[in-house]
Amino acid sequence: MRRMIKFCVIYDEKQNIQEHWKENHGMDDAQIVDLYFARDESAITETKNKYQNMCFLIAHNILYNREDSEECVNDTWLFTWNSIPPKRPSILAPFVSKITRNTAIDRYRKRNAQKRMNSHMENIAGEVEKLGSVISSEIDAYLRRKEIVEIFNDFLQGLSERDRDIFIRRYWYMDSIKKIANRHRCGESKIKSVLARSRKKLYALLKEAGYAG
């Protein structure tokens, strides 16, 4: 489970999350960030109005519980308030979605301590087990290396628009195979095939760069 979670946060969020989320109406992100720096509490309201649905979706895909997901999203606004400043994200979507996902994962771990993962999370963990063995506990060190970020960017940019969307929906938003299949109007076996092919391609790139044996 831990390796799966770490695997899911590696790619360049700023470049890819924004284009996969259409809830971009409302105040401009830069203006909202300015409100945070001014310690104006309307910053939270503006962030909530713009990104609440996205954050709830991410939390619910991990927790499968409405009350827990809503609490997780509420925690996101507090963490965001406490993080900005000093941080000044240029795009809020990846910033708040990462907070939501990490908060939901922490809640999931506490709720399921000593228990078996639910089948949805277990399936995702199984899918990325091989990649997780490559990108293991040294993930923070890897993220500091420009090379590993470039590998993931090259990987995502090398995918077709459809395959990239499928990959991100599965491993960032943690959507179910069925939900992704409905989104792309195809069978679940097709989605599984696309994901398997994408994981194989990513593993090959990591191996070529010396990150896999």
CSV table of C-alpha atoms in Angstrom, one decimal:
chain,number,residue,atom,x,y,z
A,1,MET,CA,0.0,0.0,0.0
A,2,ARG,CA,2.7,2.5,1.0
A,3,ARG,CA,4.7,1.9,-2.2
A,4,MET,CA,1.5,2.3,-4.3
A,5,ILE,CA,0.8,5.6,-2.7
A,6,LYS,CA,4.3,6.9,-3.3
A,7,PHE,CA,4.2,5.8,-6.9
A,8,CYS,CA,1.1,7.8,-7.4
A,9,VAL,CA,2.7,11.2,-6.6
A,10,ILE,CA,5.7,11.2,-8.8
A,11,TYR,CA,4.7,12.8,-12.1
A,12,ASP,CA,4.7,16.6,-12.8
A,13,GLU,CA,1.4,17.6,-11.2
A,14,LYS,CA,1.4,21.2,-12.4
A,15,GLN,CA,1.6,20.1,-16.0
A,16,ASN,CA,-1.0,17.4,-16.0
A,17,ILE,CA,-3.6,17.7,-13.3
A,18,GLN,CA,-5.0,21.1,-14.4
A,19,GLU,CA,-5.7,19.8,-17.9
A,20,HIS,CA,-7.6,16.8,-16.5
A,21,TRP,CA,-9.9,18.9,-14.3
A,22,LYS,CA,-12.4,21.3,-15.9
A,23,GLU,CA,-13.6,23.0,-12.7
A,24,ASN,CA,-11.6,26.1,-13.3
A,25,HIS,CA,-14.3,28.7,-13.1
A,26,GLY,CA,-14.2,31.4,-10.4
A,27,MET,CA,-11.5,33.6,-9.2
A,28,ASP,CA,-8.0,33.3,-10.8
A,29,ASP,CA,-5.7,31.1,-8.8
A,30,ALA,CA,-3.1,33.8,-8.5
A,31,GLN,CA,-5.7,36.1,-7.0
A,32,ILE,CA,-6.7,33.4,-4.5
A,33,VAL,CA,-3.1,32.9,-3.5
A,34,ASP,CA,-2.7,36.6,-3.0
A,35,LEU,CA,-5.7,36.4,-0.6
A,36,TYR,CA,-3.9,33.7,1.4
A,37,PHE,CA,-0.8,35.9,1.6
A,38,ALA,CA,-2.9,38.8,2.9
A,39,ARG,CA,-4.4,36.3,5.5
A,40,ASP,CA,-7.8,37.1,4.1
A,41,GLU,CA,-10.1,34.2,5.0
A,42,SER,CA,-12.1,34.6,1.8
A,43,ALA,CA,-9.2,32.7,0.3
A,44,ILE,CA,-10.7,29.6,1.8
A,45,THR,CA,-14.1,30.3,0.5
A,46,GLU,CA,-12.8,30.9,-3.0
A,47,THR,CA,-10.7,27.8,-3.0
A,48,LYS,CA,-13.7,25.8,-1.7
A,49,ASN,CA,-16.0,27.2,-4.4
A,50,LYS,CA,-13.5,26.3,-7.1
A,51,TYR,CA,-12.1,23.0,-6.1
A,52,GLN,CA,-14.4,21.3,-3.6
A,53,ASN,CA,-15.9,18.9,-6.1
A,54,MET,CA,-12.5,17.8,-7.3
A,55,CYS,CA,-11.2,17.2,-3.8
A,56,PHE,CA,-14.3,15.3,-2.7
A,57,LEU,CA,-13.9,13.0,-5.7
A,58,ILE,CA,-10.3,12.2,-4.8
A,59,ALA,CA,-11.1,11.6,-1.1
A,60,HIS,CA,-14.1,9.5,-1.9
A,61,ASN,CA,-12.2,7.3,-4.4
A,62,ILE,CA,-9.9,6.4,-1.5
A,63,LEU,CA,-12.3,6.3,1.5
A,64,TYR,CA,-15.6,5.2,-0.1
A,65,ASN,CA,-17.3,7.0,2.8
A,66,ARG,CA,-19.2,10.3,2.4
A,67,GLU,CA,-18.7,11.6,5.9
A,68,ASP,CA,-15.0,10.7,6.1
A,69,SER,CA,-14.5,12.3,2.6
A,70,GLU,CA,-16.2,15.5,3.6
A,71,GLU,CA,-14.1,15.8,6.8
A,72,CYS,CA,-11.0,15.1,4.7
A,73,VAL,CA,-11.9,17.9,2.3
A,74,ASN,CA,-12.5,20.3,5.2
A,75,ASP,CA,-9.1,19.4,6.5
A,76,THR,CA,-7.7,20.3,3.1
A,77,TRP,CA,-8.7,23.9,3.5
A,78,LEU,CA,-7.1,24.2,6.9
A,79,PHE,CA,-3.9,22.6,5.6
A,80,THR,CA,-3.9,24.9,2.6
A,81,TRP,CA,-4.4,28.0,4.9
A,82,ASN,CA,-1.4,26.8,7.0
A,83,SER,CA,0.8,26.1,4.0
A,84,ILE,CA,0.2,29.4,2.1
A,85,PRO,CA,2.3,31.3,2.9
A,86,PRO,CA,5.2,30.4,2.8
A,87,LYS,CA,4.4,28.3,-0.2
A,88,ARG,CA,3.1,30.1,-3.3
A,89,PRO,CA,1.7,27.6,-5.8
A,90,SER,CA,1.2,28.9,-9.3
A,91,ILE,CA,-1.7,26.5,-9.8
A,92,LEU,CA,-4.0,25.5,-7.0
A,93,ALA,CA,-5.6,22.3,-8.5
A,94,PRO,CA,-2.5,20.1,-8.0
A,95,PHE,CA,-1.6,21.7,-4.7
A,96,VAL,CA,-5.0,21.1,-3.0
A,97,SER,CA,-5.6,17.8,-4.7
A,98,LYS,CA,-2.3,16.5,-3.3
A,99,ILE,CA,-3.2,17.7,0.2
A,100,THR,CA,-6.6,16.0,-0.1
A,101,ARG,CA,-5.1,12.7,-1.4
A,102,ASN,CA,-2.5,12.5,1.3
A,103,THR,CA,-5.0,13.4,4.0
A,104,ALA,CA,-7.4,10.8,2.7
A,105,ILE,CA,-4.6,8.2,2.6
A,106,ASP,CA,-3.6,8.9,6.2
A,107,ARG,CA,-7.2,8.6,7.3
A,108,TYR,CA,-7.5,5.3,5.3
A,109,ARG,CA,-4.4,3.9,7.0
A,110,LYS,CA,-5.7,4.8,10.5
A,111,ARG,CA,-9.2,3.5,9.8
A,112,ASN,CA,-7.9,0.2,8.3
A,113,ALA,CA,-4.9,-0.4,10.6
A,114,GLN,CA,-4.5,-4.2,11.1
A,115,LYS,CA,-7.2,-4.8,8.4
A,116,ARG,CA,-7.1,-5.9,4.9
A,117,MET,CA,-7.3,-3.2,2.2
A,118,ASN,CA,-10.6,-2.9,0.4
A,119,SER,CA,-10.6,-4.5,-3.0
A,120,HIS,CA,-10.4,-1.3,-4.9
A,121,MET,CA,-7.2,-0.1,-3.1
A,122,GLU,CA,-5.8,-3.6,-3.1
A,123,ASN,CA,-6.2,-3.8,-6.9
A,124,ILE,CA,-4.4,-0.5,-7.5
A,125,ALA,CA,-1.6,-1.6,-5.1
A,126,GLY,CA,-1.3,-4.8,-7.0
A,127,GLU,CA,-1.1,-3.1,-10.4
A,128,VAL,CA,1.9,-0.9,-9.4
A,129,GLU,CA,3.7,-3.5,-7.2
A,130,LYS,CA,6.5,-4.0,-9.7
A,131,LEU,CA,6.9,-0.2,-10.2
A,132,GLY,CA,6.7,0.3,-6.4
A,133,SER,CA,9.7,-2.0,-6.0
A,134,VAL,CA,11.7,0.3,-8.3
A,135,ILE,CA,10.5,3.5,-6.6
A,136,SER,CA,10.6,2.5,-3.0
A,137,SER,CA,11.3,4.2,0.3
A,138,GLU,CA,13.8,6.5,-1.3
A,139,ILE,CA,11.1,8.4,-3.1
A,140,ASP,CA,11.9,11.7,-1.6
A,141,ALA,CA,15.5,11.5,-2.8
A,142,TYR,CA,14.3,10.5,-6.2
A,143,LEU,CA,11.9,13.4,-6.4
A,144,ARG,CA,14.8,15.8,-5.8
A,145,ARG,CA,16.5,14.5,-8.9
A,146,LYS,CA,15.5,16.3,-12.1
A,147,GLU,CA,16.0,13.1,-14.1
A,148,ILE,CA,13.2,11.1,-12.5
A,149,VAL,CA,10.8,14.0,-13.0
A,150,GLU,CA,11.8,14.2,-16.6
A,151,ILE,CA,11.3,10.5,-17.1
A,152,PHE,CA,7.7,10.7,-15.9
A,153,ASN,CA,7.1,13.8,-18.0
A,154,ASP,CA,8.5,12.1,-21.1
A,155,PHE,CA,6.4,9.0,-20.3
A,156,LEU,CA,3.1,11.0,-19.9
A,157,GLN,CA,3.8,13.1,-23.0
A,158,GLY,CA,4.6,10.0,-25.0
A,159,LEU,CA,1.1,8.6,-24.3
A,160,SER,CA,-1.9,9.3,-26.4
A,161,GLU,CA,-4.4,11.7,-24.9
A,162,ARG,CA,-6.7,8.8,-24.2
A,163,ASP,CA,-4.0,6.6,-22.6
A,164,ARG,CA,-2.7,9.5,-20.5
A,165,ASP,CA,-6.2,10.3,-19.2
A,166,ILE,CA,-6.7,6.6,-18.3
A,167,PHE,CA,-3.4,6.5,-16.5
A,168,ILE,CA,-4.0,9.7,-14.5
A,169,ARG,CA,-7.6,8.8,-13.7
A,170,ARG,CA,-6.4,5.4,-12.3
A,171,TYR,CA,-3.3,6.4,-10.4
A,172,TRP,CA,-3.9,10.0,-9.4
A,173,TYR,CA,-7.7,10.2,-8.9
A,174,MET,CA,-7.8,6.4,-8.1
A,175,ASP,CA,-10.9,5.9,-10.2
A,176,SER,CA,-12.3,2.4,-10.5
A,177,ILE,CA,-11.8,0.4,-13.7
A,178,LYS,CA,-15.5,0.5,-14.3
A,179,LYS,CA,-15.7,4.3,-13.9
A,180,ILE,CA,-12.8,4.8,-16.3
A,181,ALA,CA,-14.4,2.4,-18.8
A,182,ASN,CA,-17.7,4.3,-18.6
A,183,ARG,CA,-15.8,7.6,-19.1
A,184,HIS,CA,-14.2,6.3,-22.3
A,185,ARG,CA,-17.2,4.3,-23.4
A,186,CYS,CA,-15.3,1.0,-23.7
A,187,GLY,CA,-15.0,-2.3,-22.0
A,188,GLU,CA,-13.2,-2.8,-18.7
A,189,SER,CA,-10.8,-5.3,-20.4
A,190,LYS,CA,-9.7,-2.5,-22.7
A,191,ILE,CA,-8.9,-0.2,-19.8
A,192,LYS,CA,-6.9,-2.9,-18.1
A,193,SER,CA,-5.0,-3.6,-21.3
A,194,VAL,CA,-4.2,0.1,-21.7
A,195,LEU,CA,-3.0,0.4,-18.1
A,196,ALA,CA,-0.9,-2.7,-18.4
A,197,ARG,CA,0.7,-1.4,-21.6
A,198,SER,CA,1.4,2.0,-20.0
A,199,ARG,CA,2.9,0.5,-16.8
A,200,LYS,CA,5.2,-1.7,-19.0
A,201,LYS,CA,6.3,1.3,-20.9
A,202,LEU,CA,7.0,3.3,-17.8
A,203,TYR,CA,8.9,0.4,-16.3
A,204,ALA,CA,11.0,0.1,-19.4
A,205,LEU,CA,11.9,3.8,-19.2
A,206,LEU,CA,12.9,3.5,-15.6
A,207,LYS,CA,15.0,0.4,-16.4
A,208,GLU,CA,16.7,2.2,-19.3
A,209,ALA,CA,17.6,5.1,-16.9
A,210,GLY,CA,19.0,2.7,-14.4
A,211,TYR,CA,16.2,2.7,-11.8
A,212,ALA,CA,15.3,-0.9,-12.3
A,213,GLY,CA,17.3,-4.1,-12.5
